[in-house]
Each structure stands twice: as C-alpha cells, then as structure tokens.
Tab-separated table of C-alpha atoms in Angstrom:
chain	number	residue	atom	x	y	z
A	14	UNK	CA	13.752	-21.597	41.803
A	15	UNK	CA	11.769	-22.397	38.586
A	16	UNK	CA	8.905	-20.279	39.871
A	17	UNK	CA	11.205	-17.292	40.514
A	18	UNK	CA	12.745	-17.645	37.043
A	19	UNK	CA	9.299	-17.671	35.467
A	20	UNK	CA	8.344	-14.553	37.405
A	21	UNK	CA	11.542	-12.820	36.351
A	22	UNK	CA	10.953	-13.697	32.694
A	23	UNK	CA	7.386	-12.402	32.881
A	24	UNK	CA	8.657	-9.177	34.388
A	25	UNK	CA	11.523	-8.621	31.969
A	26	UNK	CA	9.822	-9.590	28.727
A	27	UNK	CA	7.405	-6.584	28.549
A	28	UNK	CA	10.304	-4.249	29.275
A	29	UNK	CA	12.311	-5.796	26.439
A	30	UNK	CA	9.369	-5.400	24.057
A	31	UNK	CA	8.899	-1.787	25.159
A	32	UNK	CA	12.572	-0.998	24.565
A	33	UNK	CA	12.454	-2.599	21.121
A	34	UNK	CA	9.347	-0.568	20.249
A	35	UNK	CA	10.932	2.604	21.630
A	36	UNK	CA	14.115	2.417	19.578
A	37	UNK	CA	12.322	1.146	16.474
A	38	UNK	CA	9.890	4.052	16.527
A	39	UNK	CA	12.694	6.566	17.072
A	40	UNK	CA	14.665	5.160	14.136
A	41	UNK	CA	11.510	5.067	12.026
A	42	UNK	CA	10.729	8.748	12.600
A	43	UNK	CA	14.283	9.747	11.628
A	44	UNK	CA	14.303	7.484	8.560
A	45	UNK	CA	10.799	8.534	7.510
A	46	UNK	CA	11.563	12.234	7.782
A	47	UNK	CA	14.840	11.795	5.870
A	48	UNK	CA	13.054	9.798	3.167
A	49	UNK	CA	10.400	12.504	2.878
A	50	UNK	CA	12.999	15.226	2.358
A	51	UNK	CA	15.500	13.333	0.212
A	52	UNK	CA	13.208	11.166	-1.897
A	53	UNK	CA	9.660	12.506	-2.015
A	54	UNK	CA	10.624	16.201	-2.077
A	55	UNK	CA	14.177	16.695	-3.404
A	56	UNK	CA	13.785	14.090	-6.146
A	57	UNK	CA	10.667	15.956	-7.325
A	58	UNK	CA	12.603	19.206	-7.077
A	59	UNK	CA	15.076	17.741	-9.552
A	60	UNK	CA	12.348	17.786	-12.205
A	61	UNK	CA	12.128	21.548	-11.704
A	62	UNK	CA	15.895	21.991	-11.823
A	63	UNK	CA	16.643	19.925	-14.926
A	64	UNK	CA	18.122	22.900	-16.784
A	65	UNK	CA	20.252	23.894	-13.808
A	66	UNK	CA	21.436	20.293	-13.405
A	67	UNK	CA	22.562	20.180	-17.023
A	68	UNK	CA	24.588	23.360	-16.573
A	69	UNK	CA	26.091	22.451	-13.204
A	70	UNK	CA	27.200	18.811	-12.774
A	71	UNK	CA	27.435	19.298	-9.007
A	72	UNK	CA	23.679	19.877	-8.831
A	73	UNK	CA	23.050	16.786	-10.931
A	74	UNK	CA	25.249	14.625	-8.707
A	75	UNK	CA	23.585	16.008	-5.600
A	76	UNK	CA	20.091	15.276	-6.903
A	77	UNK	CA	21.047	11.772	-7.993
A	78	UNK	CA	22.737	11.032	-4.688
A	79	UNK	CA	19.804	12.381	-2.684
A	80	UNK	CA	17.345	10.353	-4.748
A	81	UNK	CA	19.360	7.135	-4.345
A	82	UNK	CA	19.798	7.645	-0.608
A	83	UNK	CA	16.128	8.525	-0.250
A	84	UNK	CA	15.070	5.364	-2.066
A	85	UNK	CA	17.259	3.291	0.256
A	86	UNK	CA	15.680	5.044	3.241
A	87	UNK	CA	12.240	4.268	1.798
A	88	UNK	CA	13.005	0.545	1.939
A	89	UNK	CA	14.567	0.918	5.389
A	90	UNK	CA	11.470	2.782	6.624
A	91	UNK	CA	9.231	0.031	5.270
A	92	UNK	CA	11.187	-2.593	7.227
A	93	UNK	CA	11.085	-0.504	10.395
A	94	UNK	CA	7.346	0.153	10.214
A	95	UNK	CA	6.709	-3.578	9.863
A	96	UNK	CA	8.936	-4.271	12.867
A	97	UNK	CA	7.252	-1.536	14.937
A	98	UNK	CA	3.757	-2.781	14.118
A	99	UNK	CA	4.661	-6.406	14.858
A	100	UNK	CA	6.173	-5.324	18.193
A	101	UNK	CA	3.149	-3.213	19.054
A	102	UNK	CA	0.748	-6.021	18.172
A	103	UNK	CA	2.770	-8.503	20.240
A	104	UNK	CA	2.613	-6.240	23.288
A	105	UNK	CA	-1.133	-5.802	22.859
A	106	UNK	CA	-1.768	-9.530	22.486
A	107	UNK	CA	0.164	-10.132	25.728
A	108	UNK	CA	-1.881	-7.470	27.511
A	109	UNK	CA	-4.275	-9.176	29.906
A	110	UNK	CA	-6.303	-5.991	30.411
A	111	UNK	CA	-7.046	-5.517	26.711
A	112	UNK	CA	-10.579	-4.394	25.856
A	113	UNK	CA	-12.686	-6.035	23.120
A	114	UNK	CA	-12.079	-3.015	20.884
A	115	UNK	CA	-8.326	-3.546	21.324
A	116	UNK	CA	-8.671	-7.113	20.091
A	117	UNK	CA	-10.657	-5.979	17.065
A	118	UNK	CA	-8.029	-3.358	16.214
A	119	UNK	CA	-5.239	-5.934	16.603
A	120	UNK	CA	-7.093	-8.323	14.282
A	121	UNK	CA	-7.656	-5.701	11.570
A	122	UNK	CA	-4.070	-4.427	11.771
A	123	UNK	CA	-2.840	-8.011	11.438
A	124	UNK	CA	-4.999	-8.477	8.331
A	125	UNK	CA	-3.691	-5.214	6.888
A	126	UNK	CA	-0.096	-6.306	7.463
A	127	UNK	CA	-0.793	-9.685	5.861
A	128	UNK	CA	-2.381	-8.018	2.822
A	129	UNK	CA	0.577	-5.643	2.521
A	130	UNK	CA	3.047	-8.528	2.496
A	131	UNK	CA	0.967	-10.458	-0.051
A	132	UNK	CA	0.601	-7.434	-2.328
A	133	UNK	CA	4.331	-6.747	-2.139
A	134	UNK	CA	5.008	-10.245	-3.417
A	135	UNK	CA	2.071	-10.354	-5.822
A	136	UNK	CA	0.984	-6.898	-7.079
A	137	UNK	CA	-2.781	-6.586	-6.595
A	138	UNK	CA	-5.428	-6.124	-9.245
A	139	UNK	CA	-8.098	-3.463	-8.892
A	140	UNK	CA	-10.210	-5.663	-6.617
A	141	UNK	CA	-7.255	-6.095	-4.263
A	142	UNK	CA	-6.626	-2.340	-4.187
A	143	UNK	CA	-10.299	-1.724	-3.383
A	144	UNK	CA	-10.211	-4.232	-0.520
A	145	UNK	CA	-6.966	-2.740	0.832
A	146	UNK	CA	-8.298	0.830	0.738
A	147	UNK	CA	-11.605	-0.178	2.285
A	148	UNK	CA	-9.861	-2.027	5.116
A	149	UNK	CA	-7.641	1.001	5.730
A	150	UNK	CA	-10.684	3.289	5.971
A	151	UNK	CA	-12.411	0.969	8.461
A	152	UNK	CA	-9.240	0.704	10.548
A	153	UNK	CA	-8.661	4.478	10.578
A	154	UNK	CA	-12.165	5.130	11.864
A	155	UNK	CA	-11.999	2.301	14.393
A	156	UNK	CA	-8.807	3.731	15.884
A	157	UNK	CA	-10.363	7.217	15.824
A	158	UNK	CA	-13.344	5.911	17.819
A	159	UNK	CA	-10.979	4.227	20.273
A	160	UNK	CA	-9.021	7.461	20.663
A	161	UNK	CA	-12.257	9.362	21.359
A	162	UNK	CA	-13.244	6.866	24.049
A	163	UNK	CA	-9.863	7.085	25.776
A	164	UNK	CA	-9.465	10.877	25.522
A	165	UNK	CA	-12.504	12.723	26.947
A	166	UNK	CA	-11.125	16.179	26.046
A	167	UNK	CA	-13.273	17.734	23.310
A	168	UNK	CA	-10.225	19.300	21.626
A	169	UNK	CA	-8.556	15.892	21.362
A	170	UNK	CA	-11.718	14.396	19.908
A	171	UNK	CA	-12.026	17.243	17.417
A	172	UNK	CA	-8.400	16.723	16.357
A	173	UNK	CA	-8.712	12.988	15.696
A	174	UNK	CA	-12.093	13.451	14.009
A	175	UNK	CA	-10.652	16.135	11.738
A	176	UNK	CA	-7.669	13.954	10.871
A	177	UNK	CA	-9.818	10.887	10.187
A	178	UNK	CA	-12.136	12.926	7.953
A	179	UNK	CA	-9.122	14.390	6.155
A	180	UNK	CA	-7.550	11.005	5.415
A	181	UNK	CA	-10.994	9.710	4.466
A	182	UNK	CA	-11.146	12.365	1.732
A	183	UNK	CA	-8.147	10.756	0.026
A	184	UNK	CA	-9.375	7.209	0.735
A	185	UNK	CA	-12.764	8.069	-0.788
A	186	UNK	CA	-11.045	9.461	-3.869
A	187	UNK	CA	-8.829	6.384	-4.206
A	188	UNK	CA	-11.617	3.906	-3.512
A	189	UNK	CA	-14.250	5.386	-5.819
A	190	UNK	CA	-11.940	6.058	-8.758
A	191	UNK	CA	-10.528	2.518	-8.583
A	192	UNK	CA	-14.019	1.047	-8.244
A	193	UNK	CA	-15.319	2.991	-11.260
A	194	UNK	CA	-12.303	1.895	-13.307
A	195	UNK	CA	-12.849	-1.723	-12.280
A	196	UNK	CA	-16.514	-1.505	-13.305
A	197	UNK	CA	-15.563	0.287	-16.566
A	198	UNK	CA	-17.702	3.318	-15.710
A	199	UNK	CA	-16.506	6.329	-17.658
A	200	UNK	CA	-18.236	9.001	-15.563
A	201	UNK	CA	-16.590	10.525	-12.486
A	202	UNK	CA	-17.689	9.278	-9.049
A	203	UNK	CA	-20.004	11.606	-7.118
A	204	UNK	CA	-18.290	14.426	-5.201
A	205	UNK	CA	-14.889	12.841	-5.828
A	206	UNK	CA	-12.959	16.060	-6.449
A	207	UNK	CA	-14.809	17.966	-3.760
A	208	UNK	CA	-14.096	15.282	-1.183
A	209	UNK	CA	-10.433	15.251	-2.174
A	210	UNK	CA	-10.092	19.006	-1.706
A	211	UNK	CA	-12.108	18.951	1.516
A	212	UNK	CA	-9.857	16.221	2.875
A	213	UNK	CA	-6.773	18.328	2.185
A	214	UNK	CA	-8.319	21.310	3.985
A	215	UNK	CA	-9.220	19.157	6.981
A	216	UNK	CA	-5.666	17.826	7.153
A	217	UNK	CA	-4.409	21.412	7.417
A	218	UNK	CA	-6.965	22.157	10.142
A	219	UNK	CA	-5.878	18.991	11.970
A	220	UNK	CA	-2.305	20.319	12.216
A	221	UNK	CA	-3.651	23.386	14.023
A	222	UNK	CA	-5.752	21.247	16.376
A	223	UNK	CA	-2.660	19.129	17.109
A	224	UNK	CA	-1.098	22.274	18.574
A	225	UNK	CA	-4.199	22.966	20.665
A	226	UNK	CA	-4.107	19.459	22.143
A	227	UNK	CA	-0.388	18.664	22.494
A	228	UNK	CA	1.479	21.960	22.751
A	229	UNK	CA	0.963	22.358	26.498
A	230	UNK	CA	-0.224	25.950	26.107
A	231	UNK	CA	-3.314	27.067	27.996
A	232	UNK	CA	-4.834	30.421	28.881
A	233	UNK	CA	-6.673	28.879	31.822
A	234	UNK	CA	-3.528	27.964	33.726
A	235	UNK	CA	-2.529	29.891	36.841
A	236	UNK	CA	1.140	29.647	35.850
A	237	UNK	CA	2.102	33.179	34.774
A	238	UNK	CA	5.191	32.030	32.918
A	239	UNK	CA	3.142	29.621	30.846
A	240	UNK	CA	0.539	32.303	30.122
A	241	UNK	CA	3.236	34.752	28.987
A	242	UNK	CA	4.728	32.065	26.770
A	243	UNK	CA	1.293	31.344	25.313
A	244	UNK	CA	0.708	35.004	24.482
A	245	UNK	CA	4.201	35.332	23.019
A	246	UNK	CA	3.872	32.360	20.694
A	247	UNK	CA	0.327	33.314	19.772
A	248	UNK	CA	1.354	36.861	18.862
A	249	UNK	CA	4.442	35.691	16.950
A	250	UNK	CA	2.554	33.191	14.818
A	251	UNK	CA	-0.312	35.632	14.255
A	252	UNK	CA	2.161	38.168	12.832
A	253	UNK	CA	3.784	35.516	10.621
A	254	UNK	CA	0.422	34.192	9.474
A	255	UNK	CA	-1.133	37.518	8.519
A	256	UNK	CA	2.184	38.708	7.103
A	257	UNK	CA	2.283	35.776	4.697
A	258	UNK	CA	-1.414	36.175	3.977
A	259	UNK	CA	-1.026	39.844	3.024
A	260	UNK	CA	2.379	39.535	1.376
A	261	UNK	CA	1.000	38.905	-2.091
A	262	UNK	CA	-1.214	41.985	-2.072
A	263	UNK	CA	1.472	44.262	-0.626
A	264	UNK	CA	4.148	43.111	-3.077
A	265	UNK	CA	1.661	43.504	-5.933
A	266	UNK	CA	1.150	47.159	-5.012
A	267	UNK	CA	4.861	48.039	-5.068
A	268	UNK	CA	6.377	45.573	-7.552
A	269	UNK	CA	4.070	43.515	-9.802
A	270	UNK	CA	7.032	41.652	-11.322
A	271	UNK	CA	8.217	40.499	-7.890
A	272	UNK	CA	4.666	39.469	-7.012
A	273	UNK	CA	4.525	37.329	-10.158
A	274	UNK	CA	7.826	35.659	-9.200
A	275	UNK	CA	6.542	34.942	-5.692
A	276	UNK	CA	3.383	33.362	-7.118
A	277	UNK	CA	5.413	31.189	-9.469
A	278	UNK	CA	7.617	30.115	-6.594
A	279	UNK	CA	4.611	29.176	-4.449
A	280	UNK	CA	3.140	27.232	-7.369
A	281	UNK	CA	6.431	25.355	-7.723
A	282	UNK	CA	6.422	24.526	-4.008
A	283	UNK	CA	2.824	23.346	-4.319
A	284	UNK	CA	3.734	21.134	-7.269
A	285	UNK	CA	6.611	19.544	-5.344
A	286	UNK	CA	4.439	18.862	-2.296
A	287	UNK	CA	1.620	17.560	-4.463
A	288	UNK	CA	3.959	15.017	-6.047
A	289	UNK	CA	5.611	14.117	-2.740
A	290	UNK	CA	2.826	14.342	-0.144
A	291	UNK	CA	-0.408	14.938	-2.043
A	292	UNK	CA	-0.977	18.571	-1.045
A	293	UNK	CA	-2.127	20.756	-3.941
A	294	UNK	CA	-1.668	24.062	-2.061
A	295	UNK	CA	-4.991	25.405	-3.334
A	296	UNK	CA	-5.514	27.069	0.045
A	297	UNK	CA	-3.611	30.254	0.966
A	298	UNK	CA	0.061	29.471	1.509
A	299	UNK	CA	-0.068	30.992	5.000
A	300	UNK	CA	-2.427	28.250	6.178
A	301	UNK	CA	0.044	25.533	5.247
A	302	UNK	CA	2.907	27.384	6.927
A	303	UNK	CA	0.865	27.898	10.094
A	304	UNK	CA	-0.034	24.203	10.138
A	305	UNK	CA	3.624	23.234	9.678
A	306	UNK	CA	4.723	25.457	12.562
A	307	UNK	CA	1.965	24.239	14.876
A	308	UNK	CA	2.621	20.583	14.077
A	309	UNK	CA	6.397	20.936	14.406
A	310	UNK	CA	6.184	22.559	17.825
A	311	UNK	CA	3.718	19.976	19.148
A	312	UNK	CA	5.855	17.071	17.892
A	313	UNK	CA	9.077	18.499	19.347
A	314	UNK	CA	7.309	19.219	22.636
A	315	UNK	CA	5.975	15.679	22.970
A	316	UNK	CA	9.215	14.019	21.851
A	317	UNK	CA	11.300	15.992	24.350
A	318	UNK	CA	8.869	14.917	27.065
A	319	UNK	CA	9.425	11.299	26.038
A	320	UNK	CA	5.796	10.865	25.050
A	321	UNK	CA	4.699	8.183	22.625
A	322	UNK	CA	2.197	10.634	21.138
A	323	UNK	CA	4.996	12.794	19.727
A	324	UNK	CA	6.308	9.966	17.566
A	325	UNK	CA	2.792	9.053	16.511
A	326	UNK	CA	1.995	12.605	15.418
A	327	UNK	CA	5.259	12.736	13.488
A	328	UNK	CA	4.419	9.553	11.566
A	329	UNK	CA	0.823	10.593	10.875
A	330	UNK	CA	1.826	13.768	9.075
A	331	UNK	CA	5.116	12.540	7.582
A	332	UNK	CA	2.945	10.107	5.611
A	333	UNK	CA	1.296	13.080	3.939
A	334	UNK	CA	-2.162	13.260	2.421
A	335	UNK	CA	-1.959	11.019	-0.658
A	336	UNK	CA	-1.124	7.528	0.620
A	337	UNK	CA	0.199	6.242	-2.682
A	338	UNK	CA	2.655	3.758	-1.149
A	339	UNK	CA	1.779	0.931	1.228
A	340	UNK	CA	4.352	1.916	3.838
A	341	UNK	CA	2.747	5.382	4.078
A	342	UNK	CA	-0.567	3.722	4.926
A	343	UNK	CA	1.207	1.777	7.657
A	344	UNK	CA	2.740	5.060	8.876
A	345	UNK	CA	-0.760	6.433	9.409
A	346	UNK	CA	-1.995	3.303	11.185
A	347	UNK	CA	1.059	3.075	13.460
A	348	UNK	CA	0.956	6.804	14.197
A	349	UNK	CA	-2.704	6.686	15.189
A	350	UNK	CA	-2.066	3.634	17.370
A	351	UNK	CA	0.818	5.370	19.156
A	352	UNK	CA	-1.225	8.522	19.714
A	353	UNK	CA	-4.227	6.536	20.933
A	354	UNK	CA	-2.255	4.302	23.291
A	355	UNK	CA	-0.099	7.017	24.749
A	356	UNK	CA	1.702	5.558	27.735
A	357	UNK	CA	0.656	8.331	30.072
A	358	UNK	CA	-3.027	7.707	29.439
A	359	UNK	CA	-2.667	3.936	29.830
A	360	UNK	CA	-0.788	4.204	33.125
A	361	UNK	CA	-3.346	6.606	34.567
A	362	UNK	CA	-6.239	4.343	33.586
A	363	UNK	CA	-4.694	1.176	34.979
A	364	UNK	CA	-3.232	2.398	38.252
A	365	UNK	CA	-4.671	5.820	38.967
A	366	UNK	CA	-1.302	7.103	40.229
A	367	UNK	CA	1.657	9.065	38.906
A	368	UNK	CA	4.581	7.652	36.969
A	369	UNK	CA	7.766	9.173	35.618
A	370	UNK	CA	7.752	10.283	32.005
A	371	UNK	CA	8.870	7.695	29.462
A	372	UNK	CA	7.975	6.611	25.976
A	373	UNK	CA	6.036	3.593	27.076
A	374	UNK	CA	4.348	4.513	30.334
A	375	UNK	CA	3.945	7.155	32.960
A	376	UNK	CA	2.076	10.457	33.215
A	377	UNK	CA	3.988	13.697	33.151
A	378	UNK	CA	3.438	16.771	35.224
A	379	UNK	CA	1.644	19.720	33.655
A	380	UNK	CA	4.239	21.585	31.581
A	381	UNK	CA	5.345	24.887	33.025
C-alpha cells in the first residue's frame, strides 16, 4: 500500500504542476496584453489628448480609469510571471532527463529571479543594473542556443537568432549607456544608436519569421486546401502591405493636406509605441503593420492548437523592445523558455511516438 501511494503521488504531481503552469500562463497572457493596452499605450495616449480631456470630462475619467486599472494589472502580471517561472523551474528540476544545458539555464533563471526580488526591495545602483542587464543578455543567448539545438529547422533557427539579436540591440544600448554613466564618461558608447535602431529592425523581421515558422502555411504541402489558403493569405497581406506603403505617395498627389495629417497621425502612433514598447517607428509604417498581422495570426494559431509556443510568442512580443521594467525582462525569458520547451517537441524527443495536442505535451498533426 505505501508503495502504491508513492507511485500515485509521483504520477499525479507532474500533472498538477503542468496544470498550474497552464492556467498561470493563460492568465498571464491575458493580464499582460490588457496591461499593455490599458497602461503602456492608453496612458501614453492621454498625454496626446490632454486638451480633449480638459474639454470632455468623460475622456478624462476614461483615461484615469484605464491608467489605474492598467497599473493594477501591471502588478498582477508581475506576480503571475514570478509564479509561472517558479513553476517552470520546479518542473525542470524534477525532470530526470534534463540535459546539462537545461541545468545551466535553470541556474541562471534562478539567479535572475533572485536579483529581481532583491532589486524590488532594494533599488539597485548602476553596478546592479549593469549586472542585471549582462545576466539577461547571457540568458537570452543561452536559451537561443538551446532552441537552435532542439529545433533543426533553419527557419526556426533564423527566427530565434533574429529575435535574440533584436533584443540584444536594446540590451547593448542599456548596458553601454549605464556603464559609461557609471564610469563618468561623457562621450557616447560606440555604435550605441546604430545598434538600438538595428535591434528594432530585427525585432520587426522576427515577427515575420514567426509567421514562417508557426503559421502552419507551406507551399510544399500536397494539401490543396492548405495551398489555396496560403496563396489567399499571402495575396491579401501583400495588397495590404503595398497599399500602406504607397498610401503616403498617393494621398500626397491628390491631397497634400490629408497627407500631412496622415503623417502626423503616424508620428503620434510612433510616439505612443515608443513610450509604451520602445518602438520608434523609423521604418515604414507598413512593415510594423505586416509584423503585427503575422505575429497575431501565428499566436492565435498556436494558442488554438493548445501549443505552449503560442503563449511564449505572445509574451515575447507583448514585452516590447525596450525592457524598461523588470517584469518585461521576465516576460522575455519566460516566453523564450516556453517556445524552446514546446511540449510537442519534448514528447517527440522522449518517446518518438504521437500524443494528443495539449499545452504541456503531445505532438499535433500537420495543420490542414
């Protein structure tokens, strides 16, 4: 009897941990997306609408309510990301088949979590910020290497490499500027602005590569329905992309005043996203819209399939480009871990047989 109870506990405990991780990640994606819209975007929009808010009290109340709710969601998201990371680390430490690289990742993530907690209680000096940013950069690249080893597809490797290089552009900017300030060097660090802009461009390219890897579309498939769907979506987004790209020139030809208003509106959108997510919108607006559409479809596709990768991709890009808050850094780390340790890939490696689709394990059939 004691032996059977021990066996039952060993069997149930991983399932309990998986369920806790599943529901925590789902709640985190919803809370993180709501916080992005209500706090990081709408609260910045209120700075643009100050005159309108003074004239219309309803607008002022709406902006204040959205900002307050968004700030509450920010704290809730921070709690959830800690819980999700602790749950993920616990499941990895209990994994008997863990590789040495898994143990190294678990150790570095644990150190990052410990530093985050310490810095929340005791705000860091410049040396602490440098150590935190440097550890984040090492962890991002270590997870990217692990992803490349697990996923042999060259498109998947290009996607994670592009994303890691993009985030590294911001981390390089943050690290070098803080280091120069700490050393009281008045000159600008080498290539700091160029690396920052290059990182933003690579983040936009990564959203397109996300679609190539996780959308399920392929021209090589023998499924005619899937090929027709691929052509349809490709043609639709090509029309939208080139339409947005040429809109400025066409409107300028017929109505210069309207073209000026459109440019001012796009600059306002860029300013809001720069304050909320770190995107300066120096690239053509159509590129950002294409990236948003590609990323959104891939995330929805993976989430509806019950894939862990869908939630990871959502967290990676909800965090934005400028990781100015500690919980956004943890978003990136958790998202990359979820994408890397997608349940379908793990189940295939360990057993070599098919499983039903779920968030935590099991390969899915090729989408039709």
